PDB file of C-alpha atoms (C1' of nucleotides) in Angstrom:
ATOM      1  CA  MET B   1     119.536  90.555  94.943  1.00 52.00           C
ATOM      2  CA  ILE B   2     118.649  94.216  94.707  1.00 51.00           C
ATOM      3  CA  LEU B   3     118.118  96.467  97.527  1.00 50.00           C
ATOM      4  CA  VAL B   4     115.633  99.180  96.484  1.00 51.00           C
ATOM      5  CA  SER B   5     116.430 102.286  98.076  1.00 46.00           C
ATOM      6  CA  GLU B   6     115.925 106.078  97.306  1.00 49.00           C
ATOM      7  CA  LYS B   7     117.035 109.322  98.430  1.00 44.00           C
ATOM      8  CA  ASN B   8     113.978 109.584 100.946  1.00 49.00           C
ATOM      9  CA  ALA B   9     113.350 106.672 103.446  1.00 60.00           C
ATOM     10  CA  ILE B  10     110.954 104.317 101.843  1.00 78.00           C
ATOM     11  CA  PRO B  11     109.756 102.213 104.770  1.00 93.00           C
ATOM     12  CA  ILE B  12     107.789  99.160 103.938  1.00 97.00           C
ATOM     13  CA  SER B  13     106.344  96.295 106.004  1.00 97.00           C
ATOM     14  CA  VAL B  14     106.176  93.470 103.704  1.00 97.00           C
ATOM     15  CA  GLU B  15     104.368  91.135 106.093  1.00 97.00           C
ATOM     16  CA  ALA B  16     101.772  93.747 106.950  1.00 97.00           C
ATOM     17  CA  THR B  17     101.224  94.663 103.291  1.00 98.00           C
ATOM     18  CA  LEU B  18     100.834  91.209 102.109  1.00 98.00           C
ATOM     19  CA  LYS B  19      98.718  89.872 105.067  1.00 97.00           C
ATOM     20  CA  SER B  20      96.300  92.923 105.422  1.00 97.00           C
ATOM     21  CA  GLY B  21      93.627  91.393 103.095  1.00 97.00           C
ATOM     22  CA  GLN B  22      94.077  93.236  99.997  1.00 98.00           C
ATOM     23  CA  VAL B  23      95.693  90.444  98.154  1.00 98.00           C
ATOM     24  CA  PHE B  24      95.410  86.808  98.812  1.00 98.00           C
ATOM     25  CA  HIS B  25      97.884  84.660  96.858  1.00 98.00           C
ATOM     26  CA  TRP B  26     101.348  85.270  98.365  1.00 98.00           C
ATOM     27  CA  ASP B  27     103.322  82.523 100.164  1.00 97.00           C
ATOM     28  CA  PRO B  28     105.695  83.027 103.038  1.00 97.00           C
ATOM     29  CA  LEU B  29     108.949  80.849 102.738  1.00 96.00           C
ATOM     30  CA  PRO B  30     111.146  79.397 105.505  1.00 96.00           C
ATOM     31  CA  ASP B  31     113.796  82.003 104.885  1.00 96.00           C
ATOM     32  CA  ASP B  32     111.450  84.934 105.708  1.00 95.00           C
ATOM     33  CA  SER B  33     110.907  86.015 102.057  1.00 97.00           C
ATOM     34  CA  TRP B  34     107.620  85.897 100.188  1.00 98.00           C
ATOM     35  CA  VAL B  35     106.825  84.600  96.749  1.00 98.00           C
ATOM     36  CA  GLY B  36     103.928  85.569  94.578  1.00 98.00           C
ATOM     37  CA  LEU B  37     102.892  86.442  91.145  1.00 98.00           C
ATOM     38  CA  ILE B  38     102.006  89.990  89.733  1.00 98.00           C
ATOM     39  CA  GLY B  39      99.844  89.064  86.816  1.00 98.00           C
ATOM     40  CA  ASP B  40     102.007  86.374  85.254  1.00 98.00           C
ATOM     41  CA  HIS B  41     105.383  88.025  86.600  1.00 98.00           C
ATOM     42  CA  LEU B  42     107.078  85.906  89.264  1.00 98.00           C
ATOM     43  CA  ALA B  43     108.484  87.913  92.368  1.00 98.00           C
ATOM     44  CA  ARG B  44     110.216  86.879  95.453  1.00 98.00           C
ATOM     45  CA  VAL B  45     110.790  89.611  98.207  1.00 98.00           C
ATOM     46  CA  SER B  46     111.954  90.077 101.573  1.00 98.00           C
ATOM     47  CA  GLU B  47     112.686  93.020 104.025  1.00 97.00           C
ATOM     48  CA  LYS B  48     115.747  94.644 105.340  1.00 95.00           C
ATOM     49  CA  ASN B  49     115.641  97.695 107.584  1.00 94.00           C
ATOM     50  CA  GLN B  50     112.063  98.453 106.567  1.00 94.00           C
ATOM     51  CA  ARG B  51     113.247  98.337 102.715  1.00 96.00           C
ATOM     52  CA  LEU B  52     112.005  96.139 100.133  1.00 97.00           C
ATOM     53  CA  VAL B  53     114.625  93.487  98.968  1.00 97.00           C
ATOM     54  CA  ILE B  54     114.015  92.127  95.561  1.00 98.00           C
ATOM     55  CA  GLU B  55     115.063  88.626  95.574  1.00 98.00           C
ATOM     56  CA  GLN B  56     113.669  87.919  92.241  1.00 98.00           C
ATOM     57  CA  GLY B  57     111.611  89.958  89.701  1.00 98.00           C
ATOM     58  CA  THR B  58     111.948  93.261  87.465  1.00 98.00           C
ATOM     59  CA  PRO B  59     112.476  96.228  89.925  1.00 97.00           C
ATOM     60  CA  GLU B  60     110.221  98.579  87.948  1.00 97.00           C
ATOM     61  CA  ILE B  61     107.315  96.218  88.332  1.00 98.00           C
ATOM     62  CA  LEU B  62     107.722  95.528  91.925  1.00 98.00           C
ATOM     63  CA  HIS B  63     108.322  99.267  92.659  1.00 97.00           C
ATOM     64  CA  ARG B  64     105.026  99.936  91.046  1.00 98.00           C
ATOM     65  CA  TYR B  65     103.186  97.215  92.682  1.00 98.00           C
ATOM     66  CA  PHE B  66     104.348  97.846  96.194  1.00 98.00           C
ATOM     67  CA  ALA B  67     103.639 101.554  95.670  1.00 97.00           C
ATOM     68  CA  LEU B  68     107.029 102.672  96.910  1.00 96.00           C
ATOM     69  CA  ASP B  69     106.187 106.218  95.462  1.00 96.00           C
ATOM     70  CA  HIS B  70     103.356 106.655  97.776  1.00 97.00           C
ATOM     71  CA  PRO B  71     104.236 109.575 100.084  1.00 96.00           C
ATOM     72  CA  LEU B  72     103.935 107.689 103.416  1.00 96.00           C
ATOM     73  CA  ALA B  73     105.133 110.542 105.503  1.00 96.00           C
ATOM     74  CA  GLN B  74     102.579 112.812 104.013  1.00 97.00           C
ATOM     75  CA  ILE B  75      99.845 110.121 104.367  1.00 98.00           C
ATOM     76  CA  TYR B  76     100.915 109.305 108.071  1.00 98.00           C
ATOM     77  CA  ALA B  77     100.792 113.207 108.890  1.00 97.00           C
ATOM     78  CA  ALA B  78      97.142 113.193 107.617  1.00 98.00           C
ATOM     79  CA  PHE B  79      96.060 110.349 109.838  1.00 98.00           C
ATOM     80  CA  PRO B  80      93.282 111.216 112.373  1.00 98.00           C
ATOM     81  CA  LYS B  81      94.880 111.939 115.940  1.00 98.00           C
ATOM     82  CA  ASP B  82      92.575 109.718 117.943  1.00 97.00           C
ATOM     83  CA  VAL B  83      94.022 106.884 119.873  1.00 97.00           C
ATOM     84  CA  LEU B  84      92.705 104.229 117.787  1.00 97.00           C
ATOM     85  CA  SER B  85      93.955 105.435 114.492  1.00 98.00           C
ATOM     86  CA  GLN B  86      97.384 106.278 116.013  1.00 98.00           C
ATOM     87  CA  GLU B  87      97.597 102.851 117.607  1.00 97.00           C
ATOM     88  CA  SER B  88      96.783 101.278 114.200  1.00 98.00           C
ATOM     89  CA  LEU B  89      99.421 103.363 112.550  1.00 98.00           C
ATOM     90  CA  ALA B  90     102.203 102.356 114.973  1.00 97.00           C
ATOM     91  CA  LEU B  91     101.148  98.724 114.745  1.00 97.00           C
ATOM     92  CA  CYS B  92     100.913  98.586 110.874  1.00 97.00           C
ATOM     93  CA  ASN B  93     103.834 101.045 110.100  1.00 97.00           C
ATOM     94  CA  GLY B  94     104.901 100.495 106.466  1.00 98.00           C
ATOM     95  CA  LEU B  95     101.744  98.836 105.314  1.00 98.00           C
ATOM     96  CA  ARG B  96     101.299 100.127 101.687  1.00 98.00           C
ATOM     97  CA  ILE B  97      98.254 100.123  99.584  1.00 98.00           C
ATOM     98  CA  LEU B  98      99.159  97.957  96.426  1.00 98.00           C
ATOM     99  CA  ARG B  99      98.610  98.679  92.800  1.00 98.00           C
ATOM    100  CA  GLN B 100      97.204  95.386  91.807  1.00 98.00           C
ATOM    101  CA  PRO B 101      96.282  94.219  88.307  1.00 98.00           C
ATOM    102  CA  ARG B 102      92.628  95.310  87.748  1.00 98.00           C
ATOM    103  CA  TRP B 103      90.982  92.270  86.576  1.00 98.00           C
ATOM    104  CA  GLU B 104      92.639  90.143  89.352  1.00 98.00           C
ATOM    105  CA  CYS B 105      91.646  92.439  92.079  1.00 98.00           C
ATOM    106  CA  LEU B 106      88.126  92.823  90.729  1.00 98.00           C
ATOM    107  CA  ALA B 107      87.744  88.998  90.381  1.00 98.00           C
ATOM    108  CA  THR B 108      88.960  88.177  93.836  1.00 98.00           C
ATOM    109  CA  PHE B 109      86.880  90.584  95.462  1.00 98.00           C
ATOM    110  CA  ILE B 110      83.759  89.480  93.451  1.00 98.00           C
ATOM    111  CA  THR B 111      84.453  86.204  95.284  1.00 98.00           C
ATOM    112  CA  SER B 112      84.965  87.741  98.685  1.00 98.00           C
ATOM    113  CA  SER B 113      81.474  88.656  99.826  1.00 98.00           C
ATOM    114  CA  MET B 114      80.489  86.883 103.025  1.00 97.00           C
ATOM    115  CA  LYS B 115      83.807  85.032 103.377  1.00 97.00           C
ATOM    116  CA  GLN B 116      86.714  85.141 105.584  1.00 96.00           C
ATOM    117  CA  VAL B 117      90.022  85.968 104.499  1.00 97.00           C
ATOM    118  CA  ALA B 118      91.301  82.638 104.754  1.00 96.00           C
ATOM    119  CA  HIS B 119      88.709  81.199 102.321  1.00 96.00           C
ATOM    120  CA  ILE B 120      89.034  84.058  99.802  1.00 97.00           C
ATOM    121  CA  ARG B 121      92.645  82.762  99.572  1.00 97.00           C
ATOM    122  CA  SER B 122      91.542  79.282  99.056  1.00 96.00           C
ATOM    123  CA  MET B 123      89.156  80.115  96.274  1.00 97.00           C
ATOM    124  CA  SER B 124      91.737  82.305  94.475  1.00 98.00           C
ATOM    125  CA  ILE B 125      94.245  79.550  94.615  1.00 97.00           C
ATOM    126  CA  ALA B 126      91.411  76.762  93.396  1.00 97.00           C
ATOM    127  CA  ILE B 127      90.584  79.167  90.508  1.00 98.00           C
ATOM    128  CA  ARG B 128      94.300  79.542  89.509  1.00 98.00           C
ATOM    129  CA  ASN B 129      94.702  75.812  89.787  1.00 97.00           C
ATOM    130  CA  HIS B 130      91.503  74.961  87.688  1.00 97.00           C
ATOM    131  CA  LEU B 131      91.894  77.555  85.129  1.00 98.00           C
ATOM    132  CA  GLY B 132      95.211  79.485  85.328  1.00 98.00           C
ATOM    133  CA  THR B 133      98.545  79.213  83.337  1.00 97.00           C
ATOM    134  CA  PRO B 134     101.484  77.750  85.323  1.00 98.00           C
ATOM    135  CA  VAL B 135     104.354  79.886  85.792  1.00 98.00           C
ATOM    136  CA  GLU B 136     107.752  78.293  86.422  1.00 97.00           C
ATOM    137  CA  GLY B 137     108.964  78.519  90.025  1.00 96.00           C
ATOM    138  CA  SER B 138     105.461  79.870  91.251  1.00 97.00           C
ATOM    139  CA  PRO B 139     103.613  77.884  93.751  1.00 97.00           C
ATOM    140  CA  HIS B 140     100.399  78.740  92.156  1.00 97.00           C
ATOM    141  CA  PRO B 141      99.413  79.330  88.532  1.00 98.00           C
ATOM    142  CA  ALA B 142      98.591  82.954  87.253  1.00 98.00           C
ATOM    143  CA  TYR B 143      95.179  84.012  87.574  1.00 98.00           C
ATOM    144  CA  PRO B 144      92.987  83.298  84.378  1.00 98.00           C
ATOM    145  CA  SER B 145      92.130  86.248  82.327  1.00 98.00           C
ATOM    146  CA  PHE B 146      88.509  87.266  82.025  1.00 98.00           C
ATOM    147  CA  GLU B 147      88.464  85.730  78.404  1.00 98.00           C
ATOM    148  CA  ARG B 148      89.553  82.483  79.821  1.00 98.00           C
ATOM    149  CA  LEU B 149      87.154  82.650  82.661  1.00 98.00           C
ATOM    150  CA  ALA B 150      84.248  83.661  80.199  1.00 98.00           C
ATOM    151  CA  CYS B 151      84.814  80.419  78.225  1.00 97.00           C
ATOM    152  CA  SER B 152      84.677  78.588  81.525  1.00 97.00           C
ATOM    153  CA  ASN B 153      81.405  77.396  83.148  1.00 97.00           C
ATOM    154  CA  GLU B 154      79.659  77.596  86.542  1.00 97.00           C
ATOM    155  CA  LYS B 155      80.328  74.136  87.549  1.00 97.00           C
ATOM    156  CA  THR B 156      84.031  74.731  87.385  1.00 97.00           C
ATOM    157  CA  LEU B 157      83.663  77.662  89.530  1.00 98.00           C
ATOM    158  CA  LEU B 158      81.443  75.877  91.982  1.00 97.00           C
ATOM    159  CA  ASP B 159      84.126  73.249  92.171  1.00 97.00           C
ATOM    160  CA  CYS B 160      86.349  76.087  93.227  1.00 97.00           C
ATOM    161  CA  GLY B 161      84.032  76.753  96.242  1.00 97.00           C
ATOM    162  CA  LEU B 162      82.509  79.859  95.063  1.00 98.00           C
ATOM    163  CA  GLY B 163      78.875  79.134  95.863  1.00 97.00           C
ATOM    164  CA  TYR B 164      76.341  81.755  94.880  1.00 97.00           C
ATOM    165  CA  ARG B 165      79.385  83.896  93.701  1.00 98.00           C
ATOM    166  CA  ALA B 166      80.130  81.711  90.649  1.00 98.00           C
ATOM    167  CA  ALA B 167      77.483  83.137  88.478  1.00 98.00           C
ATOM    168  CA  ASN B 168      78.439  86.612  89.369  1.00 98.00           C
ATOM    169  CA  LEU B 169      82.175  85.962  88.417  1.00 98.00           C
ATOM    170  CA  LEU B 170      81.248  84.318  85.342  1.00 98.00           C
ATOM    171  CA  GLN B 171      78.738  86.994  84.186  1.00 98.00           C
ATOM    172  CA  THR B 172      81.269  89.755  84.901  1.00 98.00           C
ATOM    173  CA  ALA B 173      83.979  87.807  82.908  1.00 98.00           C
ATOM    174  CA  ARG B 174      81.589  87.644  80.055  1.00 98.00           C
ATOM    175  CA  ILE B 175      80.590  91.307  80.130  1.00 98.00           C
ATOM    176  CA  LEU B 176      84.332  92.175  80.032  1.00 98.00           C
ATOM    177  CA  ALA B 177      85.180  89.732  77.183  1.00 98.00           C
ATOM    178  CA  GLU B 178      82.307  91.330  75.185  1.00 97.00           C
ATOM    179  CA  GLY B 179      84.194  94.565  75.466  1.00 97.00           C
ATOM    180  CA  THR B 180      81.339  96.736  76.598  1.00 92.00           C
ATOM    181  CA  ILE B 181      83.358  97.702  79.634  1.00 97.00           C
ATOM    182  CA  ASN B 182      87.212  98.140  79.491  1.00 98.00           C
ATOM    183  CA  LEU B 183      88.886  98.076  82.807  1.00 98.00           C
ATOM    184  CA  GLU B 184      91.905  99.936  81.701  1.00 98.00           C
ATOM    185  CA  THR B 185      90.315 102.901  80.053  1.00 98.00           C
ATOM    186  CA  LEU B 186      87.940 103.313  82.963  1.00 98.00           C
ATOM    187  CA  ASP B 187      90.880 104.818  84.838  1.00 98.00           C
ATOM    188  CA  LYS B 188      90.199 108.055  83.086  1.00 98.00           C
ATOM    189  CA  LEU B 189      86.792 108.411  84.969  1.00 98.00           C
ATOM    190  CA  SER B 190      86.476 110.417  88.220  1.00 98.00           C
ATOM    191  CA  THR B 191      86.198 108.301  91.323  1.00 97.00           C
ATOM    192  CA  SER B 192      82.618 108.605  91.630  1.00 97.00           C
ATOM    193  CA  GLU B 193      81.884 107.810  87.978  1.00 97.00           C
ATOM    194  CA  LEU B 194      84.274 104.887  88.012  1.00 98.00           C
ATOM    195  CA  ARG B 195      82.385 103.520  91.201  1.00 98.00           C
ATOM    196  CA  THR B 196      79.155 103.724  89.340  1.00 98.00           C
ATOM    197  CA  ALA B 197      80.639 102.136  86.308  1.00 98.00           C
ATOM    198  CA  LEU B 198      82.030  99.209  88.455  1.00 98.00           C
ATOM    199  CA  MET B 199      78.715  98.708  90.133  1.00 98.00           C
ATOM    200  CA  THR B 200      76.909  97.820  87.112  1.00 98.00           C
ATOM    201  CA  LEU B 201      78.920  94.548  87.039  1.00 98.00           C
ATOM    202  CA  PRO B 202      77.183  91.630  88.611  1.00 98.00           C
ATOM    203  CA  GLY B 203      78.369  90.840  92.145  1.00 98.00           C
ATOM    204  CA  VAL B 204      79.767  94.484  92.430  1.00 98.00           C
ATOM    205  CA  GLY B 205      78.223  96.498  94.957  1.00 98.00           C
ATOM    206  CA  VAL B 206      79.559  99.668  96.800  1.00 98.00           C
ATOM    207  CA  LYS B 207      81.775  97.847  99.127  1.00 98.00           C
ATOM    208  CA  ILE B 208      83.566  95.626  96.491  1.00 98.00           C
ATOM    209  CA  ALA B 209      83.719  98.580  94.089  1.00 98.00           C
ATOM    210  CA  ASN B 210      85.498 100.691  96.710  1.00 98.00           C
ATOM    211  CA  CYS B 211      87.929  97.709  97.242  1.00 98.00           C
ATOM    212  CA  VAL B 212      88.801  97.838  93.658  1.00 98.00           C
ATOM    213  CA  LEU B 213      89.008 101.799  93.588  1.00 98.00           C
ATOM    214  CA  LEU B 214      91.481 101.488  96.493  1.00 98.00           C
ATOM    215  CA  PHE B 215      93.455  98.414  95.579  1.00 98.00           C
ATOM    216  CA  ALA B 216      93.714  98.595  91.638  1.00 98.00           C
ATOM    217  CA  TYR B 217      92.798 102.164  90.621  1.00 98.00           C
ATOM    218  CA  GLU B 218      94.850 104.213  93.226  1.00 98.00           C
ATOM    219  CA  ARG B 219      91.858 106.097  94.631  1.00 98.00           C
ATOM    220  CA  LEU B 220      93.370 106.360  98.134  1.00 98.00           C
ATOM    221  CA  ASP B 221      90.204 108.255  99.463  1.00 98.00           C
ATOM    222  CA  ALA B 222      87.873 105.207  98.693  1.00 98.00           C
ATOM    223  CA  VAL B 223      86.656 103.603 101.912  1.00 98.00           C
ATOM    224  CA  PRO B 224      85.364 100.056 101.688  1.00 98.00           C
ATOM    225  CA  ILE B 225      82.995  99.513 104.807  1.00 98.00           C
ATOM    226  CA  ASP B 226      82.853  95.823 105.547  1.00 97.00           C
ATOM    227  CA  VAL B 227      81.629  94.348 108.930  1.00 97.00           C
ATOM    228  CA  TRP B 228      84.971  95.067 110.685  1.00 97.00           C
ATOM    229  CA  VAL B 229      85.239  98.695 109.423  1.00 98.00           C
ATOM    230  CA  HIS B 230      81.443  99.193 110.258  1.00 97.00           C
ATOM    231  CA  ARG B 231      82.224  98.230 113.792  1.00 97.00           C
ATOM    232  CA  ILE B 232      85.222 100.457 114.066  1.00 97.00           C
ATOM    233  CA  LEU B 233      83.146 103.341 112.677  1.00 97.00           C
ATOM    234  CA  ILE B 234      80.487 102.716 115.348  1.00 97.00           C
ATOM    235  CA  ALA B 235      83.065 102.714 118.042  1.00 96.00           C
ATOM    236  CA  MET B 236      84.424 106.027 116.683  1.00 97.00           C
ATOM    237  CA  ARG B 237      80.904 107.489 116.970  1.00 97.00           C
ATOM    238  CA  LYS B 238      80.731 106.315 120.525  1.00 96.00           C
ATOM    239  CA  GLY B 239      78.317 103.475 119.838  1.00 95.00           C
ATOM    240  CA  ARG B 240      76.062 105.270 117.550  1.00 95.00           C
ATOM    241  CA  ASP B 241      75.106 103.292 114.417  1.00 95.00           C
ATOM    242  CA  GLY B 242      73.969 104.810 111.306  1.00 96.00           C
ATOM    243  CA  THR B 243      72.644 104.159 107.505  1.00 96.00           C
ATOM    244  CA  PRO B 244      75.175 103.251 104.988  1.00 96.00           C
ATOM    245  CA  THR B 245      75.209 106.867 103.608  1.00 96.00           C
ATOM    246  CA  GLN B 246      75.743 108.318 107.013  1.00 97.00           C
ATOM    247  CA  LEU B 247      78.602 106.077 107.909  1.00 97.00           C
ATOM    248  CA  ALA B 248      79.972 106.544 104.422  1.00 97.00           C
ATOM    249  CA  ASN B 249      79.866 110.315 104.867  1.00 97.00           C
ATOM    250  CA  TYR B 250      81.213 110.004 108.389  1.00 98.00           C
ATOM    251  CA  ALA B 251      84.321 107.937 107.319  1.00 98.00           C
ATOM    252  CA  ARG B 252      85.191 110.414 104.587  1.00 97.00           C
ATOM    253  CA  ARG B 253      85.185 113.218 106.916  1.00 97.00           C
ATOM    254  CA  ARG B 254      86.700 111.515 109.899  1.00 98.00           C
ATOM    255  CA  LEU B 255      89.546 109.569 108.023  1.00 98.00           C
ATOM    256  CA  GLY B 256      90.610 112.491 105.789  1.00 97.00           C
ATOM    257  CA  PRO B 257      92.165 112.867 102.199  1.00 97.00           C
ATOM    258  CA  TYR B 258      93.942 109.326 102.571  1.00 98.00           C
ATOM    259  CA  ALA B 259      90.739 107.674 104.152  1.00 98.00           C
ATOM    260  CA  GLY B 260      91.574 104.445 102.370  1.00 98.00           C
ATOM    261  CA  TYR B 261      94.856 104.047 103.694  1.00 98.00           C
ATOM    262  CA  VAL B 262      93.584 104.772 107.250  1.00 98.00           C
ATOM    263  CA  GLN B 263      90.782 102.287 106.748  1.00 98.00           C
ATOM    264  CA  GLN B 264      93.305  99.615 105.816  1.00 98.00           C
ATOM    265  CA  TYR B 265      95.416 100.228 108.953  1.00 98.00           C
ATOM    266  CA  LEU B 266      92.324 100.200 111.123  1.00 98.00           C
ATOM    267  CA  PHE B 267      91.010  96.847 109.500  1.00 98.00           C
ATOM    268  CA  HIS B 268      94.416  95.270 109.763  1.00 98.00           C
ATOM    269  CA  ARG B 269      94.758  96.274 113.371  1.00 97.00           C
ATOM    270  CA  ALA B 270      91.294  95.071 114.461  1.00 97.00           C
ATOM    271  CA  ARG B 271      91.773  91.647 112.692  1.00 96.00           C
ATOM    272  CA  THR B 272      95.449  91.084 114.185  1.00 95.00           C
ATOM    273  CA  GLU B 273      94.214  92.162 117.748  1.00 88.00           C
ATOM    274  CA  LYS B 274      91.246  89.669 117.469  1.00 82.00           C
ATOM    275  CA  LYS B 275      93.594  86.674 116.905  1.00 78.00           C
ATOM    276  CA  LYS B 276      96.009  87.462 119.976  1.00 65.00           C
ATOM    277  CA  PRO B 277      94.513  86.625 123.162  1.00 57.00           C
ATOM    278  CA  ARG B 278      95.501  82.963 123.029  1.00 45.00           C
ATOM    279  CA  ASP B 279      99.119  82.503 124.162  1.00 44.00           C
ATOM    280  CA  SER B 280      98.868  84.932 127.200  1.00 40.00           C
ATOM    281  CA  ALA B 281      97.180  82.405 129.485  1.00 37.00           C
ATOM    282  CA  LYS B 282      99.817  79.659 128.990  1.00 34.00           C
ATOM    283  CA  ALA B 283     102.966  81.669 129.550  1.00 33.00           C
ATOM    284  CA  ASN B 284     103.144  81.263 133.369  1.00 29.00           C
TER     285      ASN B 284
ATOM    286  C1'  DC S   1      76.976  71.863 116.275  1.00 76.80           C
ATOM    287  C1'  DT S   2      76.350  76.816 115.953  1.00 76.80           C
ATOM    288  C1'  DC S   3      78.320  80.910 114.462  1.00 76.80           C
ATOM    289  C1'  DC S   4      80.410  84.028 111.396  1.00 76.80           C
ATOM    290  C1'  DA S   5      82.693  85.760 107.442  1.00 76.80           C
ATOM    291  C1'  DG S   6      86.130  92.430 103.551  1.00 76.80           C
ATOM    292  C1'  DG S   7      78.019  91.777 100.673  1.00 76.80           C
ATOM    293  C1'  DT S   8      74.845  91.888  96.931  1.00 76.80           C
ATOM    294  C1'  DG S   9      70.385  92.386  94.634  1.00 76.80           C
ATOM    295  C1'  DA S  10      65.429  92.095  94.691  1.00 76.80           C
ATOM    296  C1'  DG S  11      61.344  93.351  96.706  1.00 76.80           C
ATOM    297  C1'  DT S  12      59.026  96.846  99.476  1.00 76.80           C
ATOM    298  C1'  DC S  13      57.709 101.177 101.613  1.00 76.80           C
TER     299       DC S  13
ATOM    300  C1'  DG Q   1      67.521 106.378 100.078  1.00 76.80           C
ATOM    301  C1'  DA Q   2      66.437 102.812 103.810  1.00 76.80           C
ATOM    302  C1'  DC Q   3      64.946  98.185 105.536  1.00 76.80           C
ATOM    303  C1'  DT Q   4      64.429  92.986 105.114  1.00 76.80           C
ATOM    304  C1'  DC Q   5      65.931  88.707 103.286  1.00 76.80           C
ATOM    305  C1'  DA Q   6      67.805  84.706 100.819  1.00 76.80           C
ATOM    306  C1'  DC Q   7      71.977  83.309  99.006  1.00 76.80           C
ATOM    307  C1'  DA Q   8      76.552  78.722  99.433  1.00 76.80           C
ATOM    308  C1'  DT Q   9      80.577  77.497 101.785  1.00 76.80           C
ATOM    309  C1'  DG Q  10      84.174  76.377 105.226  1.00 76.80           C
ATOM    310  C1'  DG Q  11      87.016  77.770 109.152  1.00 76.80           C
ATOM    311  C1'  DA Q  12      86.792  78.603 114.178  1.00 76.80           C
TER     312       DA Q  12
END
DNA sequence: CTCCAGGTGAGTC
DNA sequence: GACTCACATGGA
């Protein structure tokens, strides 16, 4: 067991990070640790005094994946001062934007459109079970490479519950397998050029492109606007709706240089608040 | 049973 | 650019 610590405090909330809807395949264990794969690298982590405890896995890989180098203090100082943003900050303290493997992130978000988080997870696991490579000690196989998926077929993906998303994932995998687009070298592009490049792929619009920018390319100012964030932005504008462009501009101005981080805290708070009012009536 | 979900793309103005 | 619609599936 390795306790990752550094000179400066590195708070992390493993639970908030892994349950905030940026990644979908990690499993909680009875001893309060979490097990999951980073690519095909098996990892098991827990948390002690807001520090990441590595129960299993290579420290360098985990350090990078959990983004322990992100300057959280600086990011928090840049949070907007309104009540909702500060409340989200308090509730999700230690939530980190992961550095996910590119293809895995792109693929799972292609399957995410018009789907609840719970079902995105079940599709991800179904794809792993049908097409992935087993890893010793992991509850689920590794996510299949795009080469592997490109050799697959639509029927297999329909069996994984993808519905109309099956064709998009398959075509995207085939484009990547052709080599016309290289997800790794795309990293050299500016955020706006990278967004445009990602959006040429079938099933990738502006929202999913922004998810991939934020979760796999470290573009911390990218703001995915889904139905939840859309509602939050309207509330921040005192009930005033707007066109996609207007709301995107508003989010960028209002949420600041780490807008993607702020967005993730707002999103996670909104979703966890929604689930609550259930056990309160029973208590007396 | 009805409602909704981390949207996208095609058609149209 | 912005608006409208169809698109599959399963959990609440």
